[in-house]
Coordinates of N, CA and C in Angstrom, one line a residue:
V1 N -19.2 0.9 2.5 CA -18.4 1.2 1.3 C -17.9 2.7 1.5
Y2 N -16.5 2.8 1.3 CA -15.9 4.1 1.4 C -15.3 4.5 0.0
T3 N -15.6 5.7 -0.4 CA -15.1 6.1 -1.8 C -13.9 7.1 -1.7
R4 N -13.3 7.2 -0.6 CA -12.2 8.0 -0.4 C -11.1 7.2 0.2
G5 N -9.9 7.6 0.0 CA -8.8 6.8 0.6 C -8.6 7.0 2.1
V6 N -7.8 6.3 2.7 CA -7.5 6.3 4.2 C -6.0 6.6 4.3
E7 N -5.6 7.5 5.3 CA -4.3 7.8 5.6 C -3.9 7.4 7.0
I8 N -2.8 6.7 7.1 CA -2.2 6.3 8.4 C -0.9 7.0 8.5
R9 N -0.7 7.8 9.5 CA 0.5 8.7 9.6 C 1.2 8.6 11.0
S10 N 0.8 7.6 11.8 CA 1.5 7.5 13.1 C 1.7 6.0 13.4
S11 N 2.5 5.7 14.4 CA 2.9 4.4 14.8 C 1.8 3.8 15.7
N12 N 1.9 2.5 15.9 CA 1.0 1.7 16.8 C -0.5 1.9 16.4
V13 N -0.8 1.6 15.1 CA -2.1 1.7 14.6 C -2.5 0.3 14.1
V14 N -3.7 -0.1 14.4 CA -4.4 -1.3 13.8 C -5.6 -0.8 13.0
F15 N -5.5 -1.0 11.7 CA -6.6 -0.6 10.8 C -7.2 -1.9 10.2
D16 N -8.4 -2.3 10.8 CA -9.0 -3.5 10.3 C -10.3 -3.1 9.7
C17 N -10.4 -3.3 8.3 CA -11.6 -2.9 7.6 C -12.8 -3.8 7.9
Q18 N -12.5 -4.9 8.4 CA -13.6 -5.9 8.7 C -14.4 -6.2 7.5
G19 N -13.8 -6.1 6.3 CA -14.5 -6.3 5.1 C -15.2 -5.1 4.4
A20 N -15.2 -4.0 5.1 CA -15.7 -2.8 4.5 C -14.9 -2.4 3.3
R21 N -15.5 -2.1 2.2 CA -14.8 -1.9 0.9 C -14.4 -0.4 0.8
I22 N -13.2 -0.2 0.2 CA -12.6 1.1 -0.1 C -12.4 1.1 -1.6
F23 N -13.1 1.9 -2.3 CA -12.8 2.0 -3.7 C -13.0 3.4 -4.3
D24 N -12.3 3.8 -5.3 CA -12.2 5.1 -5.8 C -13.4 5.4 -6.6
E25 N -13.9 6.6 -6.6 CA -14.9 7.1 -7.5 C -14.3 7.3 -8.8
P26 N -15.1 7.2 -9.9 CA -14.5 7.5 -11.2 C -13.8 8.8 -11.3
G27 N -12.6 8.8 -11.8 CA -11.8 10.1 -12.0 C -11.1 10.5 -10.7
G28 N -11.2 9.8 -9.6 CA -10.6 10.2 -8.4 C -9.1 10.0 -8.4
Q29 N -8.6 8.9 -8.9 CA -7.2 8.6 -9.1 C -6.3 8.8 -7.9
G30 N -6.8 8.6 -6.7 CA -5.9 8.8 -5.5 C -5.3 7.6 -5.0
R31 N -5.1 7.5 -3.7 CA -4.5 6.4 -3.0 C -5.5 5.7 -2.2
G32 N -5.6 4.4 -2.2 CA -6.6 3.7 -1.4 C -6.2 3.8 0.1
I33 N -5.1 3.2 0.4 CA -4.6 3.2 1.8 C -3.2 3.8 1.7
L34 N -2.9 4.9 2.3 CA -1.6 5.5 2.4 C -1.0 5.4 3.8
I35 N 0.1 4.8 3.9 CA 0.9 4.7 5.1 C 2.1 5.6 4.9
A36 N 2.2 6.7 5.7 CA 3.3 7.6 5.4 C 3.8 8.3 6.6
A37 N 5.0 8.7 6.6 CA 5.6 9.6 7.6 C 6.8 10.4 7.0
P38 N 7.1 11.6 7.5 CA 8.2 12.3 7.0 C 9.5 11.5 7.1
V39 N 10.5 11.9 6.3 CA 11.7 11.2 6.2 C 12.5 11.1 7.6
D40 N 12.2 12.1 8.4 CA 12.9 12.1 9.7 C 12.1 11.6 10.9
V41 N 11.0 10.9 10.6 CA 10.2 10.3 11.6 C 10.1 8.8 11.4
A42 N 10.4 8.0 12.4 CA 10.3 6.5 12.3 C 8.8 6.2 12.4
L43 N 8.5 5.1 11.7 CA 7.1 4.6 11.7 C 7.2 3.1 12.0
E44 N 6.4 2.7 13.0 CA 6.5 1.2 13.4 C 5.1 0.7 13.9
N45 N 5.0 -0.6 13.8 CA 3.8 -1.3 14.4 C 2.5 -0.8 13.8
V46 N 2.4 -0.9 12.5 CA 1.1 -0.6 11.8 C 0.6 -1.8 11.2
K47 N -0.6 -2.1 11.5 CA -1.3 -3.3 10.9 C -2.5 -2.9 10.1
V48 N -2.5 -3.4 8.8 CA -3.7 -3.2 8.0 C -4.2 -4.6 7.6
R49 N -5.5 -4.8 7.8 CA -6.0 -6.2 7.6 C -7.5 -6.1 7.1
N50 N -7.8 -7.2 6.4 CA -9.2 -7.4 6.0 C -9.8 -6.3 5.2
C51 N -9.0 -5.8 4.3 CA -9.4 -4.6 3.5 C -9.6 -4.9 2.0
P52 N -10.8 -4.9 1.4 CA -10.9 -5.0 0.0 C -10.8 -3.5 -0.6
V53 N -9.8 -3.3 -1.4 CA -9.5 -2.0 -1.9 C -9.4 -2.0 -3.4
G54 N -10.0 -1.1 -4.1 CA -10.0 -1.1 -5.6 C -10.2 0.2 -6.3
G55 N -9.6 0.3 -7.5 CA -9.8 1.4 -8.4 C -9.0 2.6 -8.3
F56 N -8.0 2.6 -7.3 CA -7.2 3.8 -7.1 C -6.0 3.7 -8.0
L57 N -5.3 4.8 -8.1 CA -4.0 4.8 -8.8 C -3.0 3.8 -8.2
N58 N -2.9 4.0 -6.8 CA -2.2 3.0 -6.0 C -3.2 2.5 -4.9
N59 N -3.6 1.3 -5.0 CA -4.5 0.8 -3.9 C -3.9 0.9 -2.5
L60 N -2.6 0.6 -2.5 CA -1.8 0.7 -1.2 C -0.5 1.4 -1.6
R61 N -0.2 2.4 -0.7 CA 1.1 3.1 -0.9 C 1.8 3.3 0.5
V62 N 3.1 2.9 0.6 CA 3.8 3.1 1.8 C 5.0 4.0 1.4
E63 N 5.1 5.2 2.1 CA 6.2 6.1 1.7 C 6.8 6.9 2.8
R64 N 8.0 7.3 2.7 CA 8.7 8.3 3.5 C 8.5 9.6 2.8
T65 N 7.6 10.4 3.2 CA 7.2 11.7 2.5 C 8.4 12.6 2.5
G66 N 8.7 13.1 1.3 CA 9.7 14.1 1.1 C 11.1 13.5 0.9
W67 N 11.2 12.3 0.6 CA 12.5 11.7 0.5 C 13.4 12.2 -0.6
K68 N 12.8 12.6 -1.7 CA 13.7 13.2 -2.8 C 14.4 14.4 -2.3
G69 N 15.7 14.3 -2.4 CA 16.5 15.5 -2.0 C 16.7 15.7 -0.5
A70 N 16.0 15.0 0.3 CA 16.0 15.2 1.7 C 16.9 14.2 2.5
I71 N 17.2 13.1 1.8 CA 18.0 12.1 2.5 C 19.4 12.2 1.9
E72 N 20.4 12.4 2.8 CA 21.8 12.4 2.4 C 22.3 11.0 2.1
Q73 N 23.2 10.8 1.1 CA 23.7 9.6 0.8 C 24.5 9.0 2.0
G74 N 24.2 7.7 2.3 CA 24.8 7.1 3.5 C 23.9 7.1 4.7
S75 N 22.8 7.9 4.7 CA 21.9 8.0 5.9 C 20.5 7.6 5.5
E76 N 20.4 6.8 4.4 CA 19.0 6.4 3.9 C 18.3 5.6 4.9
Y77 N 18.9 4.9 5.8 CA 18.2 4.0 6.7 C 18.5 4.3 8.1
D78 N 18.9 5.6 8.4 CA 19.1 6.0 9.8 C 17.7 6.1 10.5
V79 N 16.7 6.5 9.9 CA 15.3 6.5 10.4 C 14.5 5.5 9.6
T80 N 14.0 4.5 10.2 CA 13.4 3.4 9.5 C 11.9 3.2 9.8
F81 N 11.3 2.5 8.9 CA 9.9 1.9 9.1 C 10.2 0.5 9.5
S82 N 9.3 0.0 10.4 CA 9.4 -1.4 10.8 C 8.1 -1.9 11.2
D83 N 7.8 -3.2 10.9 CA 6.6 -3.9 11.3 C 5.4 -3.2 10.8
I84 N 5.4 -2.9 9.4 CA 4.3 -2.3 8.7 C 3.6 -3.5 8.0
V85 N 2.7 -4.1 8.6 CA 2.1 -5.4 8.2 C 0.8 -5.2 7.4
I86 N 0.8 -5.8 6.2 CA -0.4 -5.8 5.4 C -0.9 -7.2 5.3
E87 N -2.1 -7.5 5.7 CA -2.5 -9.0 5.7 C -4.0 -9.1 5.4
D88 N -4.3 -10.3 4.8 CA -5.6 -10.7 4.5 C -6.5 -9.7 3.8
S89 N -5.9 -9.0 2.8 CA -6.6 -8.0 2.1 C -6.6 -8.2 0.6
T90 N -7.4 -7.5 -0.1 CA -7.5 -7.7 -1.5 C -7.4 -6.3 -2.2
F91 N -6.4 -6.2 -3.2 CA -6.2 -5.0 -3.9 C -6.4 -5.2 -5.4
I92 N -7.5 -4.6 -5.9 CA -8.0 -5.0 -7.2 C -8.2 -3.8 -8.1
D93 N -7.9 -4.0 -9.4 CA -8.1 -3.0 -10.4 C -7.5 -1.6 -10.2
S94 N -6.3 -1.6 -9.8 CA -5.6 -0.4 -9.7 C -5.3 0.2 -11.0
D95 N -5.3 1.6 -11.1 CA -4.9 2.2 -12.4 C -3.4 2.3 -12.6
G96 N -2.7 2.0 -11.5 CA -1.2 1.9 -11.5 C -0.8 0.6 -11.0
S97 N -0.2 0.7 -9.7 CA 0.3 -0.5 -9.0 C -0.7 -0.8 -7.9
G98 N -0.9 -2.2 -7.7 CA -1.7 -2.6 -6.7 C -1.2 -2.1 -5.3
A99 N 0.1 -2.3 -5.1 CA 0.8 -1.7 -3.9 C 2.1 -1.1 -4.4
F100 N 2.4 0.1 -3.8 CA 3.6 0.8 -4.2 C 4.4 1.0 -2.9
I101 N 5.5 0.4 -2.8 CA 6.4 0.5 -1.6 C 7.5 1.5 -2.1
N102 N 7.5 2.7 -1.6 CA 8.4 3.7 -2.1 C 9.8 3.6 -1.6
A103 N 10.7 4.5 -2.1 CA 12.1 4.5 -1.8 C 12.4 4.6 -0.3
Y104 N 13.4 3.8 0.1 CA 13.9 3.7 1.5 C 12.9 3.3 2.5
V105 N 11.9 2.7 2.1 CA 10.9 2.1 3.1 C 11.4 0.7 3.4
T106 N 11.4 0.4 4.7 CA 11.9 -0.9 5.2 C 10.8 -1.6 6.0
G107 N 10.9 -2.9 6.0 CA 10.1 -3.7 6.9 C 8.6 -3.7 6.6
V108 N 8.2 -4.1 5.4 CA 6.8 -4.2 5.1 C 6.5 -5.6 4.7
P109 N 6.0 -6.5 5.6 CA 5.5 -7.8 5.2 C 4.1 -7.7 4.5
L110 N 3.9 -8.3 3.4 CA 2.6 -8.4 2.7 C 2.2 -9.9 2.8
R111 N 1.1 -10.2 3.6 CA 0.8 -11.6 3.8 C -0.7 -11.9 3.4
R112 N -0.8 -13.1 2.8 CA -2.1 -13.6 2.5 C -3.1 -12.6 1.9
S113 N -2.5 -11.9 0.9 CA -3.3 -10.9 0.2 C -3.4 -11.1 -1.3
T114 N -4.3 -10.5 -1.9 CA -4.5 -10.7 -3.4 C -4.3 -9.4 -4.1
F115 N -3.5 -9.5 -5.2 CA -3.3 -8.3 -6.1 C -3.7 -8.7 -7.5
R116 N -4.9 -8.2 -7.9 CA -5.5 -8.6 -9.1 C -5.9 -7.4 -10.0
G117 N -5.6 -7.5 -11.3 CA -6.2 -6.6 -12.3 C -5.5 -5.2 -12.3
S118 N -4.3 -5.1 -11.7 CA -3.7 -3.8 -11.8 C -3.2 -3.5 -13.2
E119 N -3.4 -2.2 -13.7 CA -2.9 -1.9 -15.0 C -1.3 -2.0 -15.0
G120 N -0.7 -1.7 -13.9 CA 0.8 -1.8 -13.8 C 1.1 -3.1 -13.1
V121 N 2.1 -3.1 -12.3 CA 2.5 -4.4 -11.6 C 1.6 -4.6 -10.3
G122 N 1.5 -5.8 -9.8 CA 0.8 -6.1 -8.6 C 1.4 -5.4 -7.4
V123 N 2.7 -5.5 -7.3 CA 3.5 -4.8 -6.2 C 4.7 -4.2 -6.8
Y124 N 4.9 -2.9 -6.6 CA 6.1 -2.2 -7.1 C 7.0 -1.9 -5.9
L125 N 8.3 -2.3 -5.9 CA 9.3 -2.0 -4.9 C 10.2 -1.0 -5.5
E126 N 10.2 0.2 -5.0 CA 11.0 1.3 -5.5 C 12.4 1.1 -5.1
A127 N 13.4 1.6 -5.8 CA 14.8 1.5 -5.6 C 15.1 1.9 -4.1
G128 N 15.9 1.2 -3.4 CA 16.2 1.5 -2.0 C 15.2 1.0 -1.0
S129 N 14.1 0.5 -1.4 CA 13.2 -0.2 -0.4 C 13.9 -1.5 -0.1
K130 N 13.7 -2.0 1.2 CA 14.3 -3.3 1.5 C 13.5 -3.9 2.7
E131 N 13.7 -5.2 2.8 CA 13.1 -6.0 3.8 C 11.6 -6.1 3.7
T132 N 11.1 -6.0 2.4 CA 9.7 -6.3 2.1 C 9.6 -7.8 2.0
V133 N 8.7 -8.5 2.7 CA 8.5 -9.9 2.6 C 7.1 -10.1 2.0
I134 N 7.0 -10.9 0.9 CA 5.7 -11.2 0.3 C 5.5 -12.7 0.6
E135 N 4.4 -13.0 1.4 CA 4.2 -14.3 1.8 C 2.8 -14.8 1.6
A136 N 2.6 -15.9 0.9 CA 1.3 -16.5 0.6 C 0.3 -15.5 -0.1
C137 N 0.8 -14.7 -1.0 CA 0.0 -13.8 -1.7 C -0.4 -14.3 -3.1
L138 N -1.5 -13.9 -3.7 CA -1.9 -14.2 -5.0 C -1.8 -13.0 -5.9
F139 N -1.1 -13.2 -7.1 CA -1.0 -12.2 -8.1 C -1.7 -12.7 -9.3
E140 N -2.6 -12.0 -9.8 CA -3.4 -12.5 -10.9 C -3.8 -11.3 -11.9
D141 N -3.6 -11.5 -13.2 CA -4.0 -10.6 -14.2 C -3.6 -9.2 -14.0
N142 N -2.3 -9.0 -13.6 CA -1.7 -7.6 -13.5 C -1.0 -7.3 -14.8
G143 N -0.8 -6.0 -15.0 CA 0.1 -5.6 -16.1 C -0.6 -5.2 -17.4
Y144 N -1.9 -5.0 -17.3 CA -2.7 -4.5 -18.5 C -3.9 -3.8 -18.0
D145 N -4.7 -3.3 -19.0 CA -5.9 -2.5 -18.7 C -6.9 -3.3 -17.8
A146 N -7.2 -2.8 -16.7 CA -8.1 -3.5 -15.7 C -9.5 -3.3 -16.0
S147 N -10.4 -4.2 -15.5 CA -11.8 -4.0 -15.7 C -12.3 -3.0 -14.7
T148 N -13.6 -2.7 -14.7 CA -14.1 -1.7 -13.8 C -14.2 -2.1 -12.4
V149 N -14.2 -1.2 -11.5 CA -14.3 -1.5 -10.1 C -15.6 -2.2 -9.7
E150 N -16.7 -1.8 -10.4 CA -18.0 -2.4 -10.1 C -17.9 -3.9 -10.3
D151 N -17.1 -4.4 -11.3 CA -17.1 -5.8 -11.5 C -16.4 -6.6 -10.4
I152 N -15.5 -6.0 -9.6 CA -14.7 -6.8 -8.7 C -15.4 -7.2 -7.4
F153 N -16.4 -6.5 -7.1 CA -17.0 -6.7 -5.8 C -18.4 -7.5 -5.9
V154 N -18.6 -8.1 -7.0 CA -19.9 -8.8 -7.2 C -19.7 -10.2 -6.5

């Protein structure tokens, strides 16, 4: 069991939790799994799988760091993300969104994963994000006050 988030900031990474749980300590309010790179750096071939994540503000967040004010109109997709695959994972009891795909992020398939008990939406796609594919996922009881993290892993 891990009580701090994980950050992935480079290409060609496979992060397989093999069922190890990642959940926030009370009051932590961070990010469970953060996949990020600066706006001028391409990110590709990242796989996240078999991860039960719970209790963070965003259980999963994919972002181009520093995009606000740094990307000129018309060049939003000059440097892209591609093949950022999230699969066979469970994102439960987020204090915000189960997954947050930030602005101008491209190419994020979400496969065979569960998004349950988020206080906000199960998956939030920010304006300008594109090519996100949601395939064979379960969305359940999102959009209201979630139960405690301890309840989800029983």
